[in-house]
Short mmCIF file of C-alpha atoms in Angstrom, two decimals:
data_model
loop_
_atom_site.label_atom_id
_atom_site.label_comp_id
_atom_site.label_asym_id
_atom_site.label_seq_id
_atom_site.Cartn_x
_atom_site.Cartn_y
_atom_site.Cartn_z
CA UNK H 1 -7.57 -39.52 118.75
CA UNK H 2 -4.06 -40.73 118.03
CA UNK H 3 -3.20 -44.41 118.29
CA UNK H 4 -0.21 -43.62 120.47
CA UNK H 5 -2.43 -41.98 123.07
CA UNK H 6 -4.80 -45.02 123.12
CA UNK H 7 -1.88 -47.45 123.57
CA UNK H 8 -0.54 -45.41 126.50
CA UNK H 9 -3.89 -45.09 128.26
CA UNK H 10 -4.62 -48.45 129.98
CA UNK H 11 -8.16 -47.54 131.12
CA UNK H 12 -9.08 -46.31 127.60
CA UNK H 13 -7.74 -49.49 126.03
CA UNK H 14 -9.78 -51.65 128.47
CA UNK H 15 -12.95 -49.60 127.70
CA UNK H 16 -12.45 -50.14 123.92
CA UNK H 17 -11.91 -53.83 124.37
CA UNK H 18 -15.04 -54.10 126.55
CA UNK H 19 -17.10 -52.27 123.89
CA UNK H 20 -15.85 -54.52 121.11
CA UNK H 21 -16.59 -57.66 123.21
CA UNK H 22 -20.09 -56.28 123.95
CA UNK H 23 -20.74 -55.81 120.25
CA UNK H 24 -19.46 -59.32 119.60
CA UNK H 25 -21.84 -60.68 122.23
CA UNK H 26 -24.76 -58.82 120.67
CA UNK H 27 -23.82 -60.14 117.17
CA UNK H 28 -23.61 -63.74 118.43
CA UNK H 29 -26.85 -63.59 120.43
CA UNK H 30 -29.00 -61.63 117.96
CA UNK H 31 -27.61 -61.69 114.47
CA UNK H 32 -25.05 -64.50 113.86
CA UNK H 33 -27.70 -67.20 113.25
CA UNK H 34 -29.43 -65.09 110.65
CA UNK H 35 -26.27 -64.13 108.85
CA UNK H 36 -25.07 -67.75 108.83
CA UNK H 37 -28.43 -68.76 107.39
CA UNK H 38 -28.15 -66.12 104.62
CA UNK H 39 -24.60 -67.24 103.80
CA UNK H 40 -25.67 -70.86 103.61
CA UNK H 41 -28.73 -70.09 101.50
CA UNK H 42 -26.62 -67.96 99.10
CA UNK H 43 -24.19 -70.87 98.78
CA UNK H 44 -27.06 -73.37 98.25
CA UNK H 45 -28.73 -71.29 95.56
CA UNK H 46 -25.56 -70.16 93.75
CA UNK H 47 -23.84 -73.55 93.59
CA UNK H 48 -26.09 -74.92 90.75
CA UNK H 49 -25.63 -71.66 88.80
CA UNK H 50 -21.85 -71.94 89.17
CA UNK H 51 -21.93 -75.58 87.98
CA UNK H 52 -24.10 -74.69 84.97
CA UNK H 53 -21.83 -71.80 84.11
CA UNK H 54 -18.71 -73.91 84.26
CA UNK H 55 -20.29 -76.68 82.18
CA UNK H 56 -21.57 -74.13 79.63
CA UNK H 57 -18.10 -72.58 79.33
CA UNK H 58 -16.61 -76.05 78.55
CA UNK H 59 -19.32 -76.74 75.95
CA UNK H 60 -18.69 -73.38 74.29
CA UNK H 61 -14.99 -73.95 74.21
CA UNK H 62 -15.43 -77.46 72.68
CA UNK H 63 -17.61 -76.23 69.85
CA UNK H 64 -15.56 -73.07 69.32
CA UNK H 65 -12.46 -75.19 68.66
CA UNK H 66 -14.51 -77.55 66.37
CA UNK H 67 -15.86 -74.69 64.26
CA UNK H 68 -12.41 -73.01 64.04
CA UNK H 69 -10.89 -76.25 62.80
CA UNK H 70 -13.58 -76.57 60.18
CA UNK H 71 -12.99 -73.03 58.87
CA UNK H 72 -9.17 -73.39 59.09
CA UNK H 73 -9.29 -76.59 57.00
CA UNK H 74 -11.62 -75.04 54.48
CA UNK H 75 -9.45 -71.92 53.98
CA UNK H 76 -6.33 -74.07 53.57
CA UNK H 77 -7.86 -76.53 51.07
CA UNK H 78 -9.89 -74.03 49.07
CA UNK H 79 -7.84 -70.83 49.14
CA UNK H 80 -4.42 -72.16 50.25
CA UNK H 81 -4.52 -69.68 53.14
CA UNK H 82 -3.24 -70.62 56.55
CA UNK H 83 -5.63 -68.75 58.81
CA UNK H 84 -4.67 -67.52 62.29
CA UNK H 85 -7.29 -66.75 64.94
CA UNK H 86 -7.97 -63.27 63.56
CA UNK H 87 -8.51 -64.51 60.01
CA UNK H 88 -10.82 -67.29 61.29
CA UNK H 89 -12.88 -64.78 63.35
CA UNK H 90 -13.16 -62.36 60.38
CA UNK H 91 -14.27 -65.19 58.13
CA UNK H 92 -16.91 -66.20 60.67
CA UNK H 93 -18.33 -62.69 60.50
CA UNK H 94 -18.36 -62.91 56.67
CA UNK H 95 -20.43 -66.12 56.82
CA UNK H 96 -22.86 -64.75 59.33
CA UNK H 97 -23.37 -61.29 57.78
CA UNK H 98 -26.63 -60.67 56.07
CA UNK H 99 -25.29 -57.89 53.84
CA UNK H 100 -21.77 -56.80 52.99
CA UNK H 101 -22.48 -53.18 54.02
CA UNK H 102 -22.39 -54.14 57.69
CA UNK H 103 -19.04 -55.89 57.56
CA UNK H 104 -16.04 -54.15 59.25
CA UNK H 105 -13.12 -53.04 57.07
CA UNK H 106 -10.87 -55.93 58.09
CA UNK H 107 -13.55 -58.40 56.85
CA UNK H 108 -13.78 -56.56 53.55
CA UNK H 109 -10.00 -56.81 53.23
CA UNK H 110 -10.18 -60.57 53.76
CA UNK H 111 -12.78 -60.87 51.02
CA UNK H 112 -10.47 -59.00 48.68
CA UNK H 113 -7.58 -61.20 49.70
CA UNK H 114 -9.53 -64.40 49.11
CA UNK H 115 -10.70 -63.17 45.71
CA UNK H 116 -7.08 -62.41 44.70
CA UNK H 117 -5.92 -65.89 45.86
CA UNK H 118 -8.32 -67.50 43.43
CA UNK H 119 -7.43 -65.00 40.67
CA UNK H 120 -10.72 -63.13 40.85
CA UNK H 121 -9.39 -59.65 40.16
CA UNK H 122 -11.89 -56.94 41.03
CA UNK H 123 -11.48 -53.37 42.14
CA UNK H 124 -14.04 -53.52 44.92
CA UNK H 125 -15.51 -56.16 47.30
CA UNK H 126 -19.00 -55.46 45.79
CA UNK H 127 -17.75 -56.44 42.38
CA UNK H 128 -16.22 -59.61 43.51
CA UNK H 129 -19.43 -60.68 45.29
CA UNK H 130 -21.34 -60.23 42.08
CA UNK H 131 -19.26 -63.10 40.58
CA UNK H 132 -21.35 -66.19 41.22
CA UNK H 133 -18.39 -68.61 41.07
CA UNK H 134 -16.43 -66.62 43.65
CA UNK H 135 -19.46 -66.18 45.93
CA UNK H 136 -19.98 -70.03 45.92
CA UNK H 137 -16.39 -70.39 47.19
CA UNK H 138 -16.61 -67.62 49.69
CA UNK H 139 -19.99 -68.55 51.15
CA UNK H 140 -19.69 -72.29 50.76
CA UNK H 141 -23.01 -74.01 51.36
CA UNK H 142 -21.55 -77.28 52.72
CA UNK H 143 -19.35 -75.43 55.20
CA UNK H 144 -22.28 -73.30 56.39
CA UNK H 145 -24.37 -76.41 56.98
CA UNK H 146 -21.61 -78.06 58.97
CA UNK H 147 -21.19 -74.97 61.10
CA UNK H 148 -24.96 -74.67 61.71
CA UNK H 149 -25.01 -78.36 62.65
CA UNK H 150 -22.27 -77.73 65.25
CA UNK H 151 -24.15 -74.74 66.63
CA UNK H 152 -27.40 -76.71 66.88
CA UNK H 153 -25.56 -79.42 68.82
CA UNK H 154 -23.95 -76.80 71.09
CA UNK H 155 -27.40 -75.16 71.75
CA UNK H 156 -28.95 -78.55 72.53
CA UNK H 157 -26.24 -79.47 75.07
CA UNK H 158 -26.54 -76.10 76.88
CA UNK H 159 -30.28 -76.20 77.01
CA UNK H 160 -30.16 -79.68 78.53
CA UNK H 161 -28.38 -78.02 81.51
CA UNK H 162 -31.17 -75.43 82.05
CA UNK H 163 -33.88 -76.77 84.43
CA UNK H 164 -36.28 -73.88 83.73
CA UNK H 165 -36.19 -74.56 80.00
CA UNK H 166 -36.74 -78.24 80.42
CA UNK H 167 -39.68 -77.69 82.80
CA UNK H 168 -41.28 -75.20 80.36
CA UNK H 169 -40.72 -77.56 77.42
CA UNK H 170 -42.51 -80.34 79.37
CA UNK H 171 -45.42 -78.03 80.23
CA UNK H 172 -45.84 -76.94 76.65
CA UNK H 173 -45.74 -80.55 75.46
CA UNK H 174 -48.87 -81.25 77.46
CA UNK H 175 -50.83 -79.35 74.81
CA UNK H 176 -53.07 -76.80 76.65
CA UNK H 177 -50.75 -73.76 76.17
CA UNK H 178 -50.61 -72.19 72.72
CA UNK H 179 -46.87 -72.47 72.01
CA UNK H 180 -46.43 -69.46 69.71
CA UNK H 181 -42.66 -68.53 69.72
CA UNK H 182 -42.15 -69.31 73.46
CA UNK H 183 -39.40 -71.87 73.16
CA UNK H 184 -37.39 -70.33 70.25
CA UNK H 185 -37.38 -66.91 72.15
CA UNK H 186 -36.25 -68.63 75.34
CA UNK H 187 -33.49 -70.41 73.44
CA UNK H 188 -32.29 -67.08 72.06
CA UNK H 189 -32.39 -65.64 75.60
CA UNK H 190 -30.39 -68.50 77.16
CA UNK H 191 -27.87 -68.53 74.35
CA UNK H 192 -27.29 -64.80 74.78
CA UNK H 193 -27.95 -64.10 71.17
CA UNK H 194 -29.48 -60.74 71.94
CA UNK H 195 -29.08 -57.90 74.46
CA UNK H 196 -32.46 -58.45 76.22
CA UNK H 197 -32.26 -58.39 79.99
CA UNK H 198 -35.79 -59.84 80.54
CA UNK H 199 -39.08 -60.17 78.66
CA UNK H 200 -42.67 -61.39 78.82
CA UNK H 201 -44.13 -63.55 76.10
CA UNK H 202 -47.99 -63.33 75.94
CA UNK H 203 -50.01 -66.35 74.91
CA UNK H 204 -53.11 -68.21 76.13
CA UNK H 205 -54.38 -71.67 77.22
CA UNK H 206 -56.58 -73.55 74.79
CA UNK H 207 -58.89 -74.37 77.71
CA UNK H 208 -59.40 -70.60 78.41
CA UNK H 209 -58.71 -68.73 75.12
CA UNK H 210 -59.99 -65.38 76.32
CA UNK H 211 -57.63 -65.15 79.27
CA UNK H 212 -54.00 -64.15 78.65
CA UNK H 213 -51.23 -66.52 79.79
CA UNK H 214 -47.78 -65.02 80.30
CA UNK H 215 -44.30 -66.55 80.35
CA UNK H 216 -42.04 -64.16 82.23
CA UNK H 217 -38.30 -64.70 81.52
CA UNK H 218 -35.93 -63.10 84.01
CA UNK H 219 -32.15 -63.39 84.73
CA UNK H 220 -31.19 -65.40 87.81
CA UNK H 221 -31.70 -63.86 91.27
CA UNK H 222 -28.04 -62.82 91.30
CA UNK H 223 -28.44 -60.79 88.06
CA UNK H 224 -31.87 -59.36 88.85
CA UNK H 225 -32.87 -55.95 90.14
CA UNK H 226 -36.25 -54.87 91.54
CA UNK H 227 -37.16 -52.47 88.66
CA UNK H 228 -36.60 -55.13 86.01
CA UNK H 229 -38.89 -57.52 87.86
CA UNK H 230 -41.64 -54.90 88.38
CA UNK H 231 -41.37 -53.76 84.80
CA UNK H 232 -42.10 -57.29 83.52
CA UNK H 233 -44.82 -57.90 86.10
CA UNK H 234 -46.46 -54.65 84.93
CA UNK H 235 -46.56 -56.09 81.32
CA UNK H 236 -48.44 -59.08 82.72
CA UNK H 237 -51.11 -57.26 84.73
CA UNK H 238 -51.84 -54.71 81.91
CA UNK H 239 -52.30 -57.40 79.19
CA UNK H 240 -55.76 -58.35 77.96
CA UNK H 241 -56.94 -60.56 75.04
CA UNK H 242 -59.57 -58.46 73.17
CA UNK H 243 -60.34 -61.09 70.53
CA UNK H 244 -59.13 -64.66 69.94
CA UNK H 245 -59.99 -65.55 66.37
CA UNK H 246 -59.14 -68.76 64.43
CA UNK H 247 -56.12 -67.20 62.64
CA UNK H 248 -55.10 -64.35 65.02
CA UNK H 249 -55.20 -63.00 68.60
CA UNK H 250 -55.77 -59.32 69.28
CA UNK H 251 -54.01 -58.10 72.40
CA UNK H 252 -53.92 -54.88 74.36
CA UNK H 253 -50.86 -54.40 76.56
CA UNK H 254 -50.85 -51.09 78.40
CA UNK H 255 -50.48 -48.31 75.74
CA UNK H 256 -49.88 -50.90 73.03
CA UNK H 257 -52.23 -52.98 70.96
CA UNK H 258 -51.12 -55.70 68.51
CA UNK H 259 -52.03 -58.85 66.61
CA UNK H 260 -50.55 -62.28 66.91
CA UNK H 261 -50.65 -63.98 63.49
CA UNK H 262 -51.14 -67.71 64.27
CA UNK H 263 -50.12 -68.77 60.77
CA UNK H 264 -46.61 -67.39 61.09
CA UNK H 265 -46.54 -67.09 64.94
CA UNK H 266 -45.50 -63.50 64.71
CA UNK H 267 -46.65 -60.58 66.88
CA UNK H 268 -47.52 -57.59 64.60
CA UNK H 269 -47.71 -54.20 66.28
CA UNK H 270 -46.78 -50.57 65.98
CA UNK H 271 -43.14 -50.01 66.95
CA UNK H 272 -43.64 -46.42 68.03
CA UNK H 273 -46.64 -47.33 70.30
CA UNK H 274 -44.54 -50.18 71.71
CA UNK H 275 -41.65 -47.88 72.58
CA UNK H 276 -44.01 -45.34 74.20
CA UNK H 277 -45.53 -48.18 76.25
CA UNK H 278 -42.10 -49.39 77.38
CA UNK H 279 -41.02 -45.97 78.57
CA UNK H 280 -44.23 -45.32 80.52
CA UNK H 281 -44.16 -48.86 81.99
CA UNK H 282 -40.57 -48.34 83.13
CA UNK H 283 -41.44 -44.98 84.76
CA UNK H 284 -44.29 -46.64 86.62
CA UNK H 285 -41.95 -49.51 87.65
CA UNK H 286 -39.42 -47.04 89.09
CA UNK H 287 -42.23 -45.31 91.16
CA UNK H 288 -43.49 -48.64 92.46
CA UNK H 289 -39.96 -49.62 93.45
CA UNK H 290 -39.63 -46.30 95.40
CA UNK H 291 -42.70 -47.32 97.40
CA UNK H 292 -41.26 -50.78 97.97
CA UNK H 293 -37.91 -49.34 99.21
CA UNK H 294 -39.84 -47.24 101.80
CA UNK H 295 -41.25 -50.48 103.13
CA UNK H 296 -37.86 -52.22 102.90
CA UNK H 297 -39.14 -54.70 100.34
CA UNK H 298 -36.58 -56.03 97.87
CA UNK H 299 -36.36 -59.22 95.66
CA UNK H 300 -33.52 -58.83 93.25
CA UNK H 301 -29.96 -58.89 94.60
CA UNK H 302 -28.52 -56.37 92.17
CA UNK H 303 -28.83 -52.61 92.75
CA UNK H 304 -31.20 -50.83 90.43
CA UNK H 305 -29.60 -49.23 87.40
CA UNK H 306 -31.43 -47.09 84.79
CA UNK H 307 -32.66 -49.03 81.83
CA UNK H 308 -32.32 -47.72 78.24
CA UNK H 309 -35.93 -46.58 78.48
CA UNK H 310 -35.04 -44.34 81.41
CA UNK H 311 -33.21 -42.01 78.92
CA UNK H 312 -36.61 -40.78 77.82
CA UNK H 313 -37.90 -39.94 81.32
CA UNK H 314 -36.98 -36.25 81.08
CA UNK H 315 -38.90 -36.10 77.84
CA UNK H 316 -42.11 -37.74 79.09
CA UNK H 317 -42.06 -36.91 82.80
CA UNK H 318 -44.41 -33.88 82.56
CA UNK H 319 -46.86 -35.82 80.39
CA UNK H 320 -46.87 -38.75 82.80
CA UNK H 321 -47.14 -36.61 85.99
CA UNK H 322 -49.99 -34.51 84.51
CA UNK H 323 -51.99 -37.59 83.43
CA UNK H 324 -50.81 -40.28 85.91
CA UNK H 325 -54.25 -41.44 87.03
CA UNK H 326 -55.53 -41.42 83.53
CA UNK H 327 -52.55 -43.33 82.30
CA UNK H 328 -53.14 -46.02 84.94
CA UNK H 329 -56.82 -46.20 84.01
CA UNK H 330 -55.94 -46.59 80.29
CA UNK H 331 -53.24 -49.23 80.97
CA UNK H 332 -55.62 -51.42 83.00
CA UNK H 333 -58.65 -50.89 80.75
CA UNK H 334 -59.84 -53.65 78.29
CA UNK H 335 -61.19 -50.91 76.02
CA UNK H 336 -58.74 -50.52 73.13
CA UNK H 337 -60.26 -47.14 72.17
CA UNK H 338 -59.81 -45.51 75.63
CA UNK H 339 -56.34 -44.16 74.72
CA UNK H 340 -57.48 -42.23 71.75
CA UNK H 341 -60.60 -41.07 73.58
CA UNK H 342 -58.50 -39.66 76.45
CA UNK H 343 -55.41 -38.35 74.55
CA UNK H 344 -56.23 -38.23 70.80
CA UNK H 345 -54.92 -40.50 68.11
CA UNK H 346 -52.70 -37.90 66.43
CA UNK H 347 -51.14 -36.84 69.78
CA UNK H 348 -50.32 -40.43 70.67
CA UNK H 349 -48.77 -41.09 67.26
CA UNK H 350 -46.55 -38.05 67.58
CA UNK H 351 -45.52 -39.00 71.11
CA UNK H 352 -44.66 -42.50 69.94
CA UNK H 353 -42.64 -41.36 66.90
CA UNK H 354 -40.77 -38.72 68.95
CA UNK H 355 -39.88 -41.17 71.77
CA UNK H 356 -38.74 -43.79 69.20
CA UNK H 357 -36.54 -41.32 67.32
CA UNK H 358 -35.22 -39.95 70.58
CA UNK H 359 -34.15 -43.34 71.93
CA UNK H 360 -32.50 -44.33 68.61
CA UNK H 361 -30.55 -41.10 68.57
CA UNK H 362 -26.92 -42.26 68.84
CA UNK H 363 -25.48 -38.96 69.99
CA UNK H 364 -27.38 -38.47 73.22
CA UNK H 365 -24.24 -38.88 75.48
CA UNK H 366 -22.25 -36.25 73.55
CA UNK H 367 -25.30 -33.91 73.54
CA UNK H 368 -25.88 -34.20 77.24
CA UNK H 369 -22.17 -33.49 77.83
CA UNK H 370 -22.44 -30.32 75.71
CA UNK H 371 -25.52 -29.23 77.60
CA UNK H 372 -23.88 -29.88 80.96
CA UNK H 373 -20.78 -28.05 79.87
CA UNK H 374 -22.73 -24.99 78.56
CA UNK H 375 -25.19 -24.76 81.53
CA UNK H 376 -22.82 -25.84 84.33
CA UNK H 377 -25.83 -27.46 86.00
CA UNK H 378 -26.41 -31.00 87.32
CA UNK H 379 -30.16 -30.79 86.96
CA UNK H 380 -31.31 -29.42 83.67
CA UNK H 381 -34.79 -28.12 82.70
CA UNK H 382 -34.65 -28.95 79.00
CA UNK H 383 -37.90 -27.09 78.42
CA UNK H 384 -36.29 -23.82 79.64
CA UNK H 385 -33.42 -24.28 77.19
CA UNK H 386 -35.94 -24.42 74.33
CA UNK H 387 -36.73 -20.72 74.76
CA UNK H 388 -33.05 -19.65 75.18
CA UNK H 389 -31.54 -18.42 71.89
CA UNK H 390 -28.20 -17.25 73.43
CA UNK H 391 -26.54 -20.70 73.04
CA UNK H 392 -25.08 -21.70 69.66
CA UNK H 393 -25.85 -25.41 69.98
CA UNK H 394 -24.46 -28.06 67.63
CA UNK H 395 -26.86 -29.44 65.01
CA UNK H 396 -27.23 -32.67 66.96
CA UNK H 397 -28.14 -30.80 70.13
CA UNK H 398 -30.69 -28.64 68.27
CA UNK H 399 -32.33 -31.79 66.96
CA UNK H 400 -32.24 -33.28 70.47
CA UNK H 401 -33.88 -30.17 72.02
CA UNK H 402 -36.50 -30.22 69.27
CA UNK H 403 -37.71 -33.57 70.67
CA UNK H 404 -38.56 -31.76 73.90
CA UNK H 405 -40.24 -28.94 72.00
CA UNK H 406 -42.46 -31.43 70.10
CA UNK H 407 -43.45 -33.25 73.34
CA UNK H 408 -44.12 -29.93 75.08
CA UNK H 409 -46.52 -28.89 72.30
CA UNK H 410 -48.28 -32.28 72.26
CA UNK H 411 -48.69 -32.14 76.06
CA UNK H 412 -50.26 -28.64 75.76
CA UNK H 413 -52.67 -29.89 73.05
CA UNK H 414 -53.66 -32.90 75.27
CA UNK H 415 -54.36 -30.53 78.19
CA UNK H 416 -56.60 -28.37 75.98
CA UNK H 417 -58.36 -31.46 74.58
CA UNK H 418 -59.04 -32.75 78.10
CA UNK H 419 -60.21 -29.34 79.29
CA UNK H 420 -62.58 -29.05 76.31
CA UNK H 421 -63.84 -32.60 76.86
CA UNK H 422 -64.54 -31.90 80.50
CA UNK H 423 -66.45 -28.70 79.66
CA UNK H 424 -68.55 -30.56 77.05
CA UNK H 425 -69.20 -33.38 79.56
CA UNK H 426 -70.18 -30.86 82.21
CA UNK H 427 -72.62 -29.13 79.89
CA UNK H 428 -74.10 -32.47 78.84
CA UNK H 429 -74.69 -33.30 82.49
CA UNK H 430 -76.33 -29.97 83.18
CA UNK H 431 -78.60 -30.42 80.26
CA UNK H 432 -79.60 -33.89 81.37
CA UNK H 433 -80.31 -32.78 84.91
CA UNK H 434 -82.26 -29.71 83.72
CA UNK H 435 -84.40 -31.84 81.34
CA UNK H 436 -85.05 -34.33 84.12
CA UNK H 437 -86.23 -31.59 86.51
CA UNK H 438 -88.60 -30.23 83.86
CA UNK H 439 -90.10 -33.74 83.43
CA UNK H 440 -90.60 -33.90 87.18
CA UNK H 441 -92.53 -30.68 87.16
CA UNK H 442 -94.75 -31.74 84.30
CA UNK H 443 -95.48 -35.16 85.77
CA UNK H 444 -95.29 -35.71 89.51
CA UNK H 445 -95.54 -39.42 88.97
CA UNK H 446 -92.06 -39.63 87.39
CA UNK H 447 -89.81 -41.52 89.76
CA UNK H 448 -86.19 -40.73 90.57
CA UNK H 449 -85.16 -43.83 88.58
CA UNK H 450 -85.88 -42.01 85.40
CA UNK H 451 -83.75 -38.97 86.22
CA UNK H 452 -80.29 -38.97 84.55
CA UNK H 453 -77.72 -37.97 87.18
CA UNK H 454 -74.61 -39.18 85.18
CA UNK H 455 -71.21 -37.99 86.43
#
């Protein structure tokens, strides 16, 4: 309906105004109080985070300036080089790099320039770094110590602002919780030194060493989504301490078992099994969230976005769907051998290796674009593509599709193993029941308690 017609029609205008006023009345009488409360709560909760963020930014700026001044003065006094912001940033990378191979080209050029300024003439950066005298100047120990001291002071000031950190530090100081690497990991998380969104650190209380104790670290409510929360809670409910020995703790967490070495406070486990566990856990978390959404239950304020583990869902989905109940049983069981009993050790190792290689494949986005372009389909059955030889795929895509071929073969082997196990189990039961009936015929005094009716 055109606006001009509405303006010219007096009755229509009045009806529209009445409708708007009616909606306004409904809002004020039924919803305004709730919306005002939500707004006030949002403001109340978010204000401290804003204040912490602003203070953190000021602290970072202060120490950034201090560290840049240190580097600038060192470059000027040692190499007679007046460094701009780019030179200073590149030199920071040189100081923090573990090996020269990972340095970008502009940093390598700076190394070469600094070597020339001190008359260390070498053809390559590698050659110059073999010179002990030049290396002492480039990676000056005193400068490194002063920068580390500044960074320690910066970290300390920022951690003082974090109430959660201070509360946990106080709880750990009381002595009942085995500290492990809880505080160092939390420091790294707060200081954004990694790309971890959330995590769970498993430990135990000295007063109950056989019971796992979890520290769940999540982003703030404003940076949290439901699946992330469920994913971490799943890690907690599927964790068991199998053995707590004087020098180590043996854990089972879902599909993953590992050892905490108390001497070095390091968790030792199989990377492939850990990655398989993460993908399965994330898939279960997504399914739980779907059930929550049906019941209008939500906790995190951010919408759910696929995690890096979700990239492997197409690869493992058939395996998970076919064995969902068994997977849940294995995840919740305290028996560390149940996984190999149900699925086979070799099969689990192959699945873990394949998932790990698949997720570390850096060409997945280009491969998926190629597949989408060739198939012209939004939803792709990768397993169908395995048997189609008409496409001349790139080498990367062939390797990518081979991951699906491997998982498909493993899944078929697992099905056969389960089928064979069920048949053997059934024959064993039949034999037990038959023997029991014979015993009953031979001796009528045998009670039902002696008859083996195992499932």
